[in-house]
């Protein structure tokens, strides 16, 4: 995989303020602010580097106000790391291509994986299929 590496100043210039705060500063958007993506078939991509991360087919209505998926399109592309901030043990997920923070992974998702990738909408762009 070709890593996308930029300086902090370059990221700040290339990303929207909210995407920068989420992807580069491990921010979390307010629930319900960025889950108004189209329902068409297509691909959710990293807002930082355009890597394909999640397919529409794996998106489900979690009721949390954050885009939620039960599986990444490619396990290689979405990395995991234990996050002990805020006195909780959670699994942080990030884009392996640009190391941008995406959200968190919880073990309470639907079948077939039982996983819930709880992703900040600001970290995603959606590309509908032709
Ligand atoms: Zn990325």
Short mmCIF file of N, CA and C and ligand atoms in Angstrom, two decimals:
data_model
loop_
_atom_site.label_atom_id
_atom_site.label_comp_id
_atom_site.label_asym_id
_atom_site.label_seq_id
_atom_site.Cartn_x
_atom_site.Cartn_y
_atom_site.Cartn_z
N UNK A 1 0.84 -1.20 0.00
CA UNK A 1 0.00 0.00 0.00
C UNK A 1 0.88 1.25 0.00
N UNK A 2 0.51 2.20 -0.84
CA UNK A 2 1.23 3.48 -0.86
C UNK A 2 0.69 4.38 0.24
N UNK A 3 1.50 4.62 1.24
CA UNK A 3 1.07 5.48 2.34
C UNK A 3 0.94 6.92 1.85
N UNK A 4 -0.01 7.63 2.41
CA UNK A 4 -0.16 9.06 2.14
C UNK A 4 0.36 9.79 3.38
N UNK A 5 1.46 10.51 3.20
CA UNK A 5 2.09 11.19 4.32
C UNK A 5 2.17 12.68 4.01
N UNK A 6 1.62 13.49 4.88
CA UNK A 6 1.65 14.94 4.72
C UNK A 6 2.02 15.58 6.05
N UNK A 7 2.49 16.80 5.99
CA UNK A 7 2.76 17.52 7.23
C UNK A 7 1.43 17.99 7.82
N UNK A 8 1.49 18.36 9.08
CA UNK A 8 0.29 18.85 9.74
C UNK A 8 -0.28 20.07 9.01
N UNK A 9 0.61 20.94 8.55
CA UNK A 9 0.16 22.14 7.84
C UNK A 9 -0.53 21.79 6.52
N UNK A 10 -0.01 20.78 5.84
CA UNK A 10 -0.63 20.34 4.58
C UNK A 10 -2.02 19.75 4.82
N UNK A 11 -2.13 18.93 5.86
CA UNK A 11 -3.45 18.38 6.18
C UNK A 11 -4.44 19.49 6.50
N UNK A 12 -3.97 20.45 7.25
CA UNK A 12 -4.86 21.53 7.67
C UNK A 12 -5.36 22.31 6.45
N UNK A 13 -4.49 22.45 5.46
CA UNK A 13 -4.85 23.17 4.24
C UNK A 13 -5.80 22.34 3.38
N UNK A 14 -5.55 21.03 3.30
CA UNK A 14 -6.30 20.18 2.37
C UNK A 14 -7.66 19.72 2.88
N UNK A 15 -7.85 19.72 4.19
CA UNK A 15 -9.09 19.18 4.76
C UNK A 15 -10.00 20.30 5.25
N UNK A 16 -11.29 20.00 5.32
CA UNK A 16 -12.21 20.93 5.98
C UNK A 16 -11.83 20.97 7.46
N UNK A 17 -12.25 22.01 8.14
CA UNK A 17 -11.89 22.16 9.55
C UNK A 17 -12.36 20.96 10.36
N UNK A 18 -13.56 20.48 10.05
CA UNK A 18 -14.10 19.36 10.83
C UNK A 18 -13.38 18.05 10.50
N UNK A 19 -13.11 17.82 9.21
CA UNK A 19 -12.39 16.61 8.82
C UNK A 19 -10.99 16.61 9.43
N UNK A 20 -10.36 17.76 9.46
CA UNK A 20 -9.02 17.86 10.06
C UNK A 20 -9.07 17.51 11.55
N UNK A 21 -10.06 18.05 12.23
CA UNK A 21 -10.17 17.81 13.67
C UNK A 21 -10.39 16.31 13.96
N UNK A 22 -11.21 15.66 13.13
CA UNK A 22 -11.48 14.23 13.34
C UNK A 22 -10.29 13.39 12.91
N UNK A 23 -9.87 13.55 11.65
CA UNK A 23 -8.85 12.66 11.08
C UNK A 23 -7.48 12.85 11.71
N UNK A 24 -7.09 14.09 11.93
CA UNK A 24 -5.72 14.35 12.38
C UNK A 24 -5.60 14.59 13.87
N UNK A 25 -6.70 14.97 14.53
CA UNK A 25 -6.64 15.29 15.95
C UNK A 25 -7.50 14.35 16.80
N UNK A 26 -7.91 13.23 16.20
CA UNK A 26 -8.71 12.24 16.92
C UNK A 26 -9.99 12.83 17.52
N UNK A 27 -10.56 13.77 16.81
CA UNK A 27 -11.80 14.37 17.30
C UNK A 27 -12.99 13.47 17.07
N UNK A 28 -14.08 13.78 17.73
CA UNK A 28 -15.35 13.08 17.51
C UNK A 28 -16.41 14.13 17.23
N UNK A 29 -17.07 13.97 16.10
CA UNK A 29 -18.13 14.93 15.77
C UNK A 29 -19.34 14.70 16.67
N UNK A 30 -20.15 15.72 16.79
CA UNK A 30 -21.38 15.59 17.56
C UNK A 30 -22.30 14.59 16.85
N UNK A 31 -22.96 13.72 17.62
CA UNK A 31 -23.85 12.71 17.04
C UNK A 31 -24.91 13.39 16.17
N UNK A 32 -25.20 12.79 15.04
CA UNK A 32 -26.28 13.27 14.19
C UNK A 32 -25.89 14.37 13.23
N UNK A 33 -24.63 14.79 13.24
CA UNK A 33 -24.24 15.91 12.37
C UNK A 33 -23.87 15.46 10.96
N UNK A 34 -23.36 14.26 10.80
CA UNK A 34 -22.83 13.84 9.49
C UNK A 34 -23.27 12.45 9.08
N UNK A 35 -24.53 12.12 9.33
CA UNK A 35 -24.99 10.80 8.89
C UNK A 35 -26.13 10.93 7.89
N UNK A 36 -26.01 11.91 7.02
CA UNK A 36 -27.06 12.13 6.01
C UNK A 36 -26.57 11.76 4.61
N UNK A 37 -25.79 10.69 4.53
CA UNK A 37 -25.28 10.24 3.24
C UNK A 37 -26.40 9.62 2.41
N UNK A 38 -26.25 9.63 1.07
CA UNK A 38 -27.23 8.95 0.22
C UNK A 38 -27.30 7.47 0.55
N UNK A 39 -28.44 6.86 0.23
CA UNK A 39 -28.61 5.42 0.50
C UNK A 39 -28.29 4.58 -0.72
N UNK A 40 -27.83 5.23 -1.79
CA UNK A 40 -27.53 4.49 -3.02
C UNK A 40 -26.37 3.53 -2.81
N UNK A 41 -26.31 2.53 -3.68
CA UNK A 41 -25.16 1.62 -3.66
C UNK A 41 -23.91 2.42 -3.95
N UNK A 42 -22.85 2.09 -3.27
CA UNK A 42 -21.60 2.81 -3.51
C UNK A 42 -20.60 2.59 -2.40
N UNK A 43 -19.57 3.42 -2.43
CA UNK A 43 -18.41 3.23 -1.56
C UNK A 43 -18.17 4.46 -0.67
N UNK A 44 -17.91 4.19 0.60
CA UNK A 44 -17.48 5.25 1.50
C UNK A 44 -15.95 5.27 1.50
N UNK A 45 -15.41 6.45 1.24
CA UNK A 45 -13.96 6.59 1.13
C UNK A 45 -13.41 7.49 2.24
N UNK A 46 -12.14 7.36 2.48
CA UNK A 46 -11.46 8.20 3.46
C UNK A 46 -11.45 9.65 2.95
N UNK A 47 -11.89 10.58 3.79
CA UNK A 47 -11.89 11.99 3.40
C UNK A 47 -10.47 12.54 3.32
N UNK A 48 -9.51 11.83 3.90
CA UNK A 48 -8.14 12.29 3.88
C UNK A 48 -7.38 11.86 2.65
N UNK A 49 -7.58 10.60 2.21
CA UNK A 49 -6.74 10.07 1.13
C UNK A 49 -7.52 9.31 0.07
N UNK A 50 -8.84 9.25 0.19
CA UNK A 50 -9.70 8.62 -0.82
C UNK A 50 -9.61 7.09 -0.83
N UNK A 51 -9.00 6.50 0.16
CA UNK A 51 -8.95 5.04 0.21
C UNK A 51 -10.37 4.48 0.38
N UNK A 52 -10.72 3.37 -0.31
CA UNK A 52 -12.03 2.75 -0.13
C UNK A 52 -12.09 2.07 1.24
N UNK A 53 -13.08 2.42 2.06
CA UNK A 53 -13.12 1.91 3.43
C UNK A 53 -14.32 1.02 3.71
N UNK A 54 -15.51 1.48 3.35
CA UNK A 54 -16.73 0.73 3.68
C UNK A 54 -17.69 0.79 2.50
N UNK A 55 -18.40 -0.33 2.28
CA UNK A 55 -19.42 -0.36 1.24
C UNK A 55 -20.79 -0.06 1.83
N UNK A 56 -21.63 0.54 0.99
CA UNK A 56 -23.00 0.86 1.44
C UNK A 56 -23.70 -0.38 1.99
N UNK A 57 -23.45 -1.54 1.39
CA UNK A 57 -24.08 -2.80 1.80
C UNK A 57 -23.84 -3.13 3.26
N UNK A 58 -22.75 -2.64 3.82
CA UNK A 58 -22.40 -3.01 5.20
C UNK A 58 -22.80 -1.92 6.19
N UNK A 59 -23.46 -0.87 5.70
CA UNK A 59 -23.91 0.21 6.58
C UNK A 59 -25.25 -0.19 7.19
N UNK A 60 -25.43 0.12 8.46
CA UNK A 60 -26.71 -0.20 9.09
C UNK A 60 -27.13 0.94 10.01
N UNK A 61 -28.40 0.95 10.34
CA UNK A 61 -28.95 2.01 11.18
C UNK A 61 -28.72 1.63 12.64
N UNK A 62 -27.75 2.28 13.27
CA UNK A 62 -27.40 1.92 14.65
C UNK A 62 -28.16 2.75 15.66
N UNK A 63 -28.76 3.84 15.20
CA UNK A 63 -29.47 4.71 16.14
C UNK A 63 -28.56 5.60 16.96
N UNK A 64 -27.25 5.59 16.65
CA UNK A 64 -26.30 6.38 17.44
C UNK A 64 -26.12 7.79 16.90
N UNK A 65 -26.48 8.01 15.62
CA UNK A 65 -26.22 9.31 15.00
C UNK A 65 -24.88 9.38 14.31
N UNK A 66 -24.14 8.28 14.31
CA UNK A 66 -22.90 8.19 13.54
C UNK A 66 -23.05 7.10 12.49
N UNK A 67 -22.46 7.32 11.31
CA UNK A 67 -22.47 6.25 10.30
C UNK A 67 -21.87 4.98 10.90
N UNK A 68 -22.58 3.87 10.73
CA UNK A 68 -22.16 2.61 11.35
C UNK A 68 -22.12 1.50 10.32
N UNK A 69 -21.08 0.70 10.40
CA UNK A 69 -20.86 -0.38 9.44
C UNK A 69 -20.51 -1.65 10.21
N UNK A 70 -20.83 -2.81 9.62
CA UNK A 70 -20.47 -4.05 10.34
C UNK A 70 -19.19 -4.68 9.82
N UNK A 71 -18.63 -4.14 8.73
CA UNK A 71 -17.37 -4.69 8.23
C UNK A 71 -16.70 -3.69 7.30
N UNK A 72 -15.38 -3.62 7.32
CA UNK A 72 -14.67 -2.79 6.34
C UNK A 72 -14.61 -3.52 5.00
N UNK A 73 -14.42 -2.78 3.92
CA UNK A 73 -14.36 -3.41 2.61
C UNK A 73 -13.10 -4.25 2.49
N UNK A 74 -12.07 -3.86 3.19
CA UNK A 74 -10.78 -4.54 3.12
C UNK A 74 -10.11 -4.37 4.49
N UNK A 75 -9.90 -5.49 5.18
CA UNK A 75 -9.31 -5.43 6.51
C UNK A 75 -7.94 -4.77 6.54
N UNK A 76 -7.25 -4.80 5.41
CA UNK A 76 -5.93 -4.18 5.34
C UNK A 76 -6.00 -2.66 5.43
N UNK A 77 -7.12 -2.13 4.96
CA UNK A 77 -7.22 -0.68 4.83
C UNK A 77 -7.61 -0.01 6.15
N UNK A 78 -8.33 -0.73 6.99
CA UNK A 78 -8.80 -0.15 8.25
C UNK A 78 -8.01 -0.76 9.41
N UNK A 79 -7.22 0.06 10.07
CA UNK A 79 -6.38 -0.42 11.16
C UNK A 79 -7.07 -0.23 12.51
N UNK A 80 -6.61 -1.00 13.51
CA UNK A 80 -7.19 -0.92 14.84
C UNK A 80 -6.10 -0.68 15.87
N UNK A 81 -6.48 0.01 16.93
CA UNK A 81 -5.52 0.30 17.99
C UNK A 81 -6.29 0.47 19.30
N UNK A 82 -5.74 -0.03 20.40
CA UNK A 82 -6.41 0.14 21.68
C UNK A 82 -6.30 1.60 22.11
N UNK A 83 -7.41 2.17 22.50
CA UNK A 83 -7.50 3.57 22.89
C UNK A 83 -7.92 3.61 24.37
N UNK A 84 -7.04 4.14 25.22
CA UNK A 84 -7.35 4.18 26.65
C UNK A 84 -7.68 5.58 27.13
N UNK A 85 -7.99 6.49 26.20
CA UNK A 85 -8.32 7.85 26.62
C UNK A 85 -9.69 7.88 27.29
N UNK A 86 -9.94 8.91 28.02
CA UNK A 86 -11.21 9.10 28.73
C UNK A 86 -11.51 7.96 29.69
N UNK A 87 -10.46 7.30 30.21
CA UNK A 87 -10.61 6.26 31.23
C UNK A 87 -11.45 5.08 30.76
N UNK A 88 -11.49 4.89 29.43
CA UNK A 88 -12.22 3.75 28.89
C UNK A 88 -11.25 2.98 28.01
N UNK A 89 -11.50 1.68 27.91
CA UNK A 89 -10.71 0.90 26.97
C UNK A 89 -11.58 0.68 25.73
N UNK A 90 -11.21 1.33 24.65
CA UNK A 90 -11.96 1.20 23.41
C UNK A 90 -11.00 0.85 22.29
N UNK A 91 -11.55 0.40 21.19
CA UNK A 91 -10.72 0.12 20.02
C UNK A 91 -10.91 1.26 19.02
N UNK A 92 -9.81 1.95 18.77
CA UNK A 92 -9.82 3.05 17.81
C UNK A 92 -9.61 2.48 16.41
N UNK A 93 -10.27 3.01 15.40
CA UNK A 93 -10.01 2.57 14.03
C UNK A 93 -9.54 3.75 13.18
N UNK A 94 -8.63 3.44 12.29
CA UNK A 94 -8.03 4.48 11.46
C UNK A 94 -7.78 3.96 10.05
N UNK A 95 -7.58 4.89 9.14
CA UNK A 95 -7.23 4.56 7.76
C UNK A 95 -5.75 4.20 7.72
N UNK A 96 -5.45 3.00 7.23
CA UNK A 96 -4.05 2.57 7.20
C UNK A 96 -3.23 3.29 6.14
N UNK A 97 -3.91 3.92 5.18
CA UNK A 97 -3.16 4.58 4.13
C UNK A 97 -2.64 5.95 4.58
N UNK A 98 -3.48 6.71 5.31
CA UNK A 98 -3.03 8.05 5.72
C UNK A 98 -2.97 8.19 7.24
N UNK A 99 -3.28 7.09 7.96
CA UNK A 99 -3.29 7.08 9.43
C UNK A 99 -4.32 8.05 10.02
N UNK A 100 -5.30 8.42 9.23
CA UNK A 100 -6.35 9.31 9.73
C UNK A 100 -7.30 8.58 10.67
N UNK A 101 -7.64 9.23 11.77
CA UNK A 101 -8.59 8.65 12.73
C UNK A 101 -9.99 8.62 12.13
N UNK A 102 -10.66 7.47 12.23
CA UNK A 102 -12.01 7.34 11.66
C UNK A 102 -13.09 7.31 12.73
N UNK A 103 -12.86 6.52 13.78
CA UNK A 103 -13.88 6.35 14.81
C UNK A 103 -13.48 5.22 15.73
N UNK A 104 -14.48 4.45 16.21
CA UNK A 104 -14.21 3.36 17.13
C UNK A 104 -14.96 2.10 16.71
N UNK A 105 -14.48 0.99 17.23
CA UNK A 105 -15.04 -0.33 16.91
C UNK A 105 -15.62 -0.94 18.18
N UNK A 106 -16.86 -1.40 18.10
CA UNK A 106 -17.53 -1.97 19.27
C UNK A 106 -18.04 -3.37 18.92
N UNK A 107 -18.08 -4.25 19.92
CA UNK A 107 -18.47 -5.65 19.65
C UNK A 107 -19.97 -5.88 19.76
N UNK A 108 -20.78 -4.88 19.41
CA UNK A 108 -22.22 -5.04 19.57
C UNK A 108 -22.98 -4.78 18.27
N UNK A 109 -22.35 -5.11 17.15
CA UNK A 109 -22.98 -4.90 15.84
C UNK A 109 -23.85 -6.08 15.43
N UNK A 110 -24.47 -5.95 14.26
CA UNK A 110 -25.36 -7.01 13.77
C UNK A 110 -24.59 -8.14 13.09
N UNK A 111 -25.32 -9.21 12.77
CA UNK A 111 -24.77 -10.30 11.97
C UNK A 111 -24.39 -9.75 10.60
N UNK A 112 -23.43 -10.31 9.89
CA UNK A 112 -22.74 -11.56 10.20
C UNK A 112 -21.49 -11.39 11.08
N UNK A 113 -21.03 -10.18 11.34
CA UNK A 113 -19.76 -10.03 12.05
C UNK A 113 -19.93 -9.76 13.55
N UNK A 114 -21.07 -9.18 13.94
CA UNK A 114 -21.24 -8.79 15.33
C UNK A 114 -20.43 -7.56 15.70
N UNK A 115 -19.90 -6.89 14.69
CA UNK A 115 -19.07 -5.71 14.93
C UNK A 115 -19.81 -4.43 14.54
N UNK A 116 -19.46 -3.36 15.22
CA UNK A 116 -20.01 -2.05 14.87
C UNK A 116 -18.87 -1.05 14.72
N UNK A 117 -18.59 -0.70 13.48
CA UNK A 117 -17.62 0.36 13.20
C UNK A 117 -18.38 1.68 13.26
N UNK A 118 -18.12 2.43 14.32
CA UNK A 118 -18.82 3.69 14.57
C UNK A 118 -17.92 4.81 14.06
N UNK A 119 -18.28 5.36 12.91
CA UNK A 119 -17.36 6.21 12.16
C UNK A 119 -17.87 7.65 12.10
N UNK A 120 -16.97 8.59 12.22
CA UNK A 120 -17.32 10.00 12.06
C UNK A 120 -17.60 10.28 10.58
N UNK A 121 -18.78 10.84 10.29
CA UNK A 121 -19.12 11.14 8.91
C UNK A 121 -18.14 12.13 8.28
N UNK A 122 -17.55 12.99 9.10
CA UNK A 122 -16.59 13.98 8.58
C UNK A 122 -15.34 13.31 8.02
N UNK A 123 -15.08 12.07 8.42
CA UNK A 123 -13.90 11.34 7.95
C UNK A 123 -14.18 10.60 6.65
N UNK A 124 -15.42 10.66 6.17
CA UNK A 124 -15.82 9.89 5.00
C UNK A 124 -16.32 10.77 3.85
N UNK A 125 -16.11 10.28 2.64
CA UNK A 125 -16.83 10.83 1.49
C UNK A 125 -17.56 9.65 0.87
N UNK A 126 -18.66 9.92 0.18
CA UNK A 126 -19.44 8.83 -0.43
C UNK A 126 -19.40 8.96 -1.94
N UNK A 127 -19.15 7.83 -2.59
CA UNK A 127 -19.13 7.80 -4.04
C UNK A 127 -20.15 6.76 -4.50
N UNK A 128 -21.21 7.23 -5.16
CA UNK A 128 -22.24 6.31 -5.65
C UNK A 128 -21.70 5.50 -6.81
N UNK A 129 -22.22 4.27 -6.94
CA UNK A 129 -21.84 3.44 -8.08
C UNK A 129 -22.44 4.02 -9.35
N UNK A 130 -21.81 3.76 -10.48
CA UNK A 130 -22.35 4.26 -11.75
C UNK A 130 -23.64 3.55 -12.09
ZN1 LIG B 1 -7.00 7.79 4.59
#
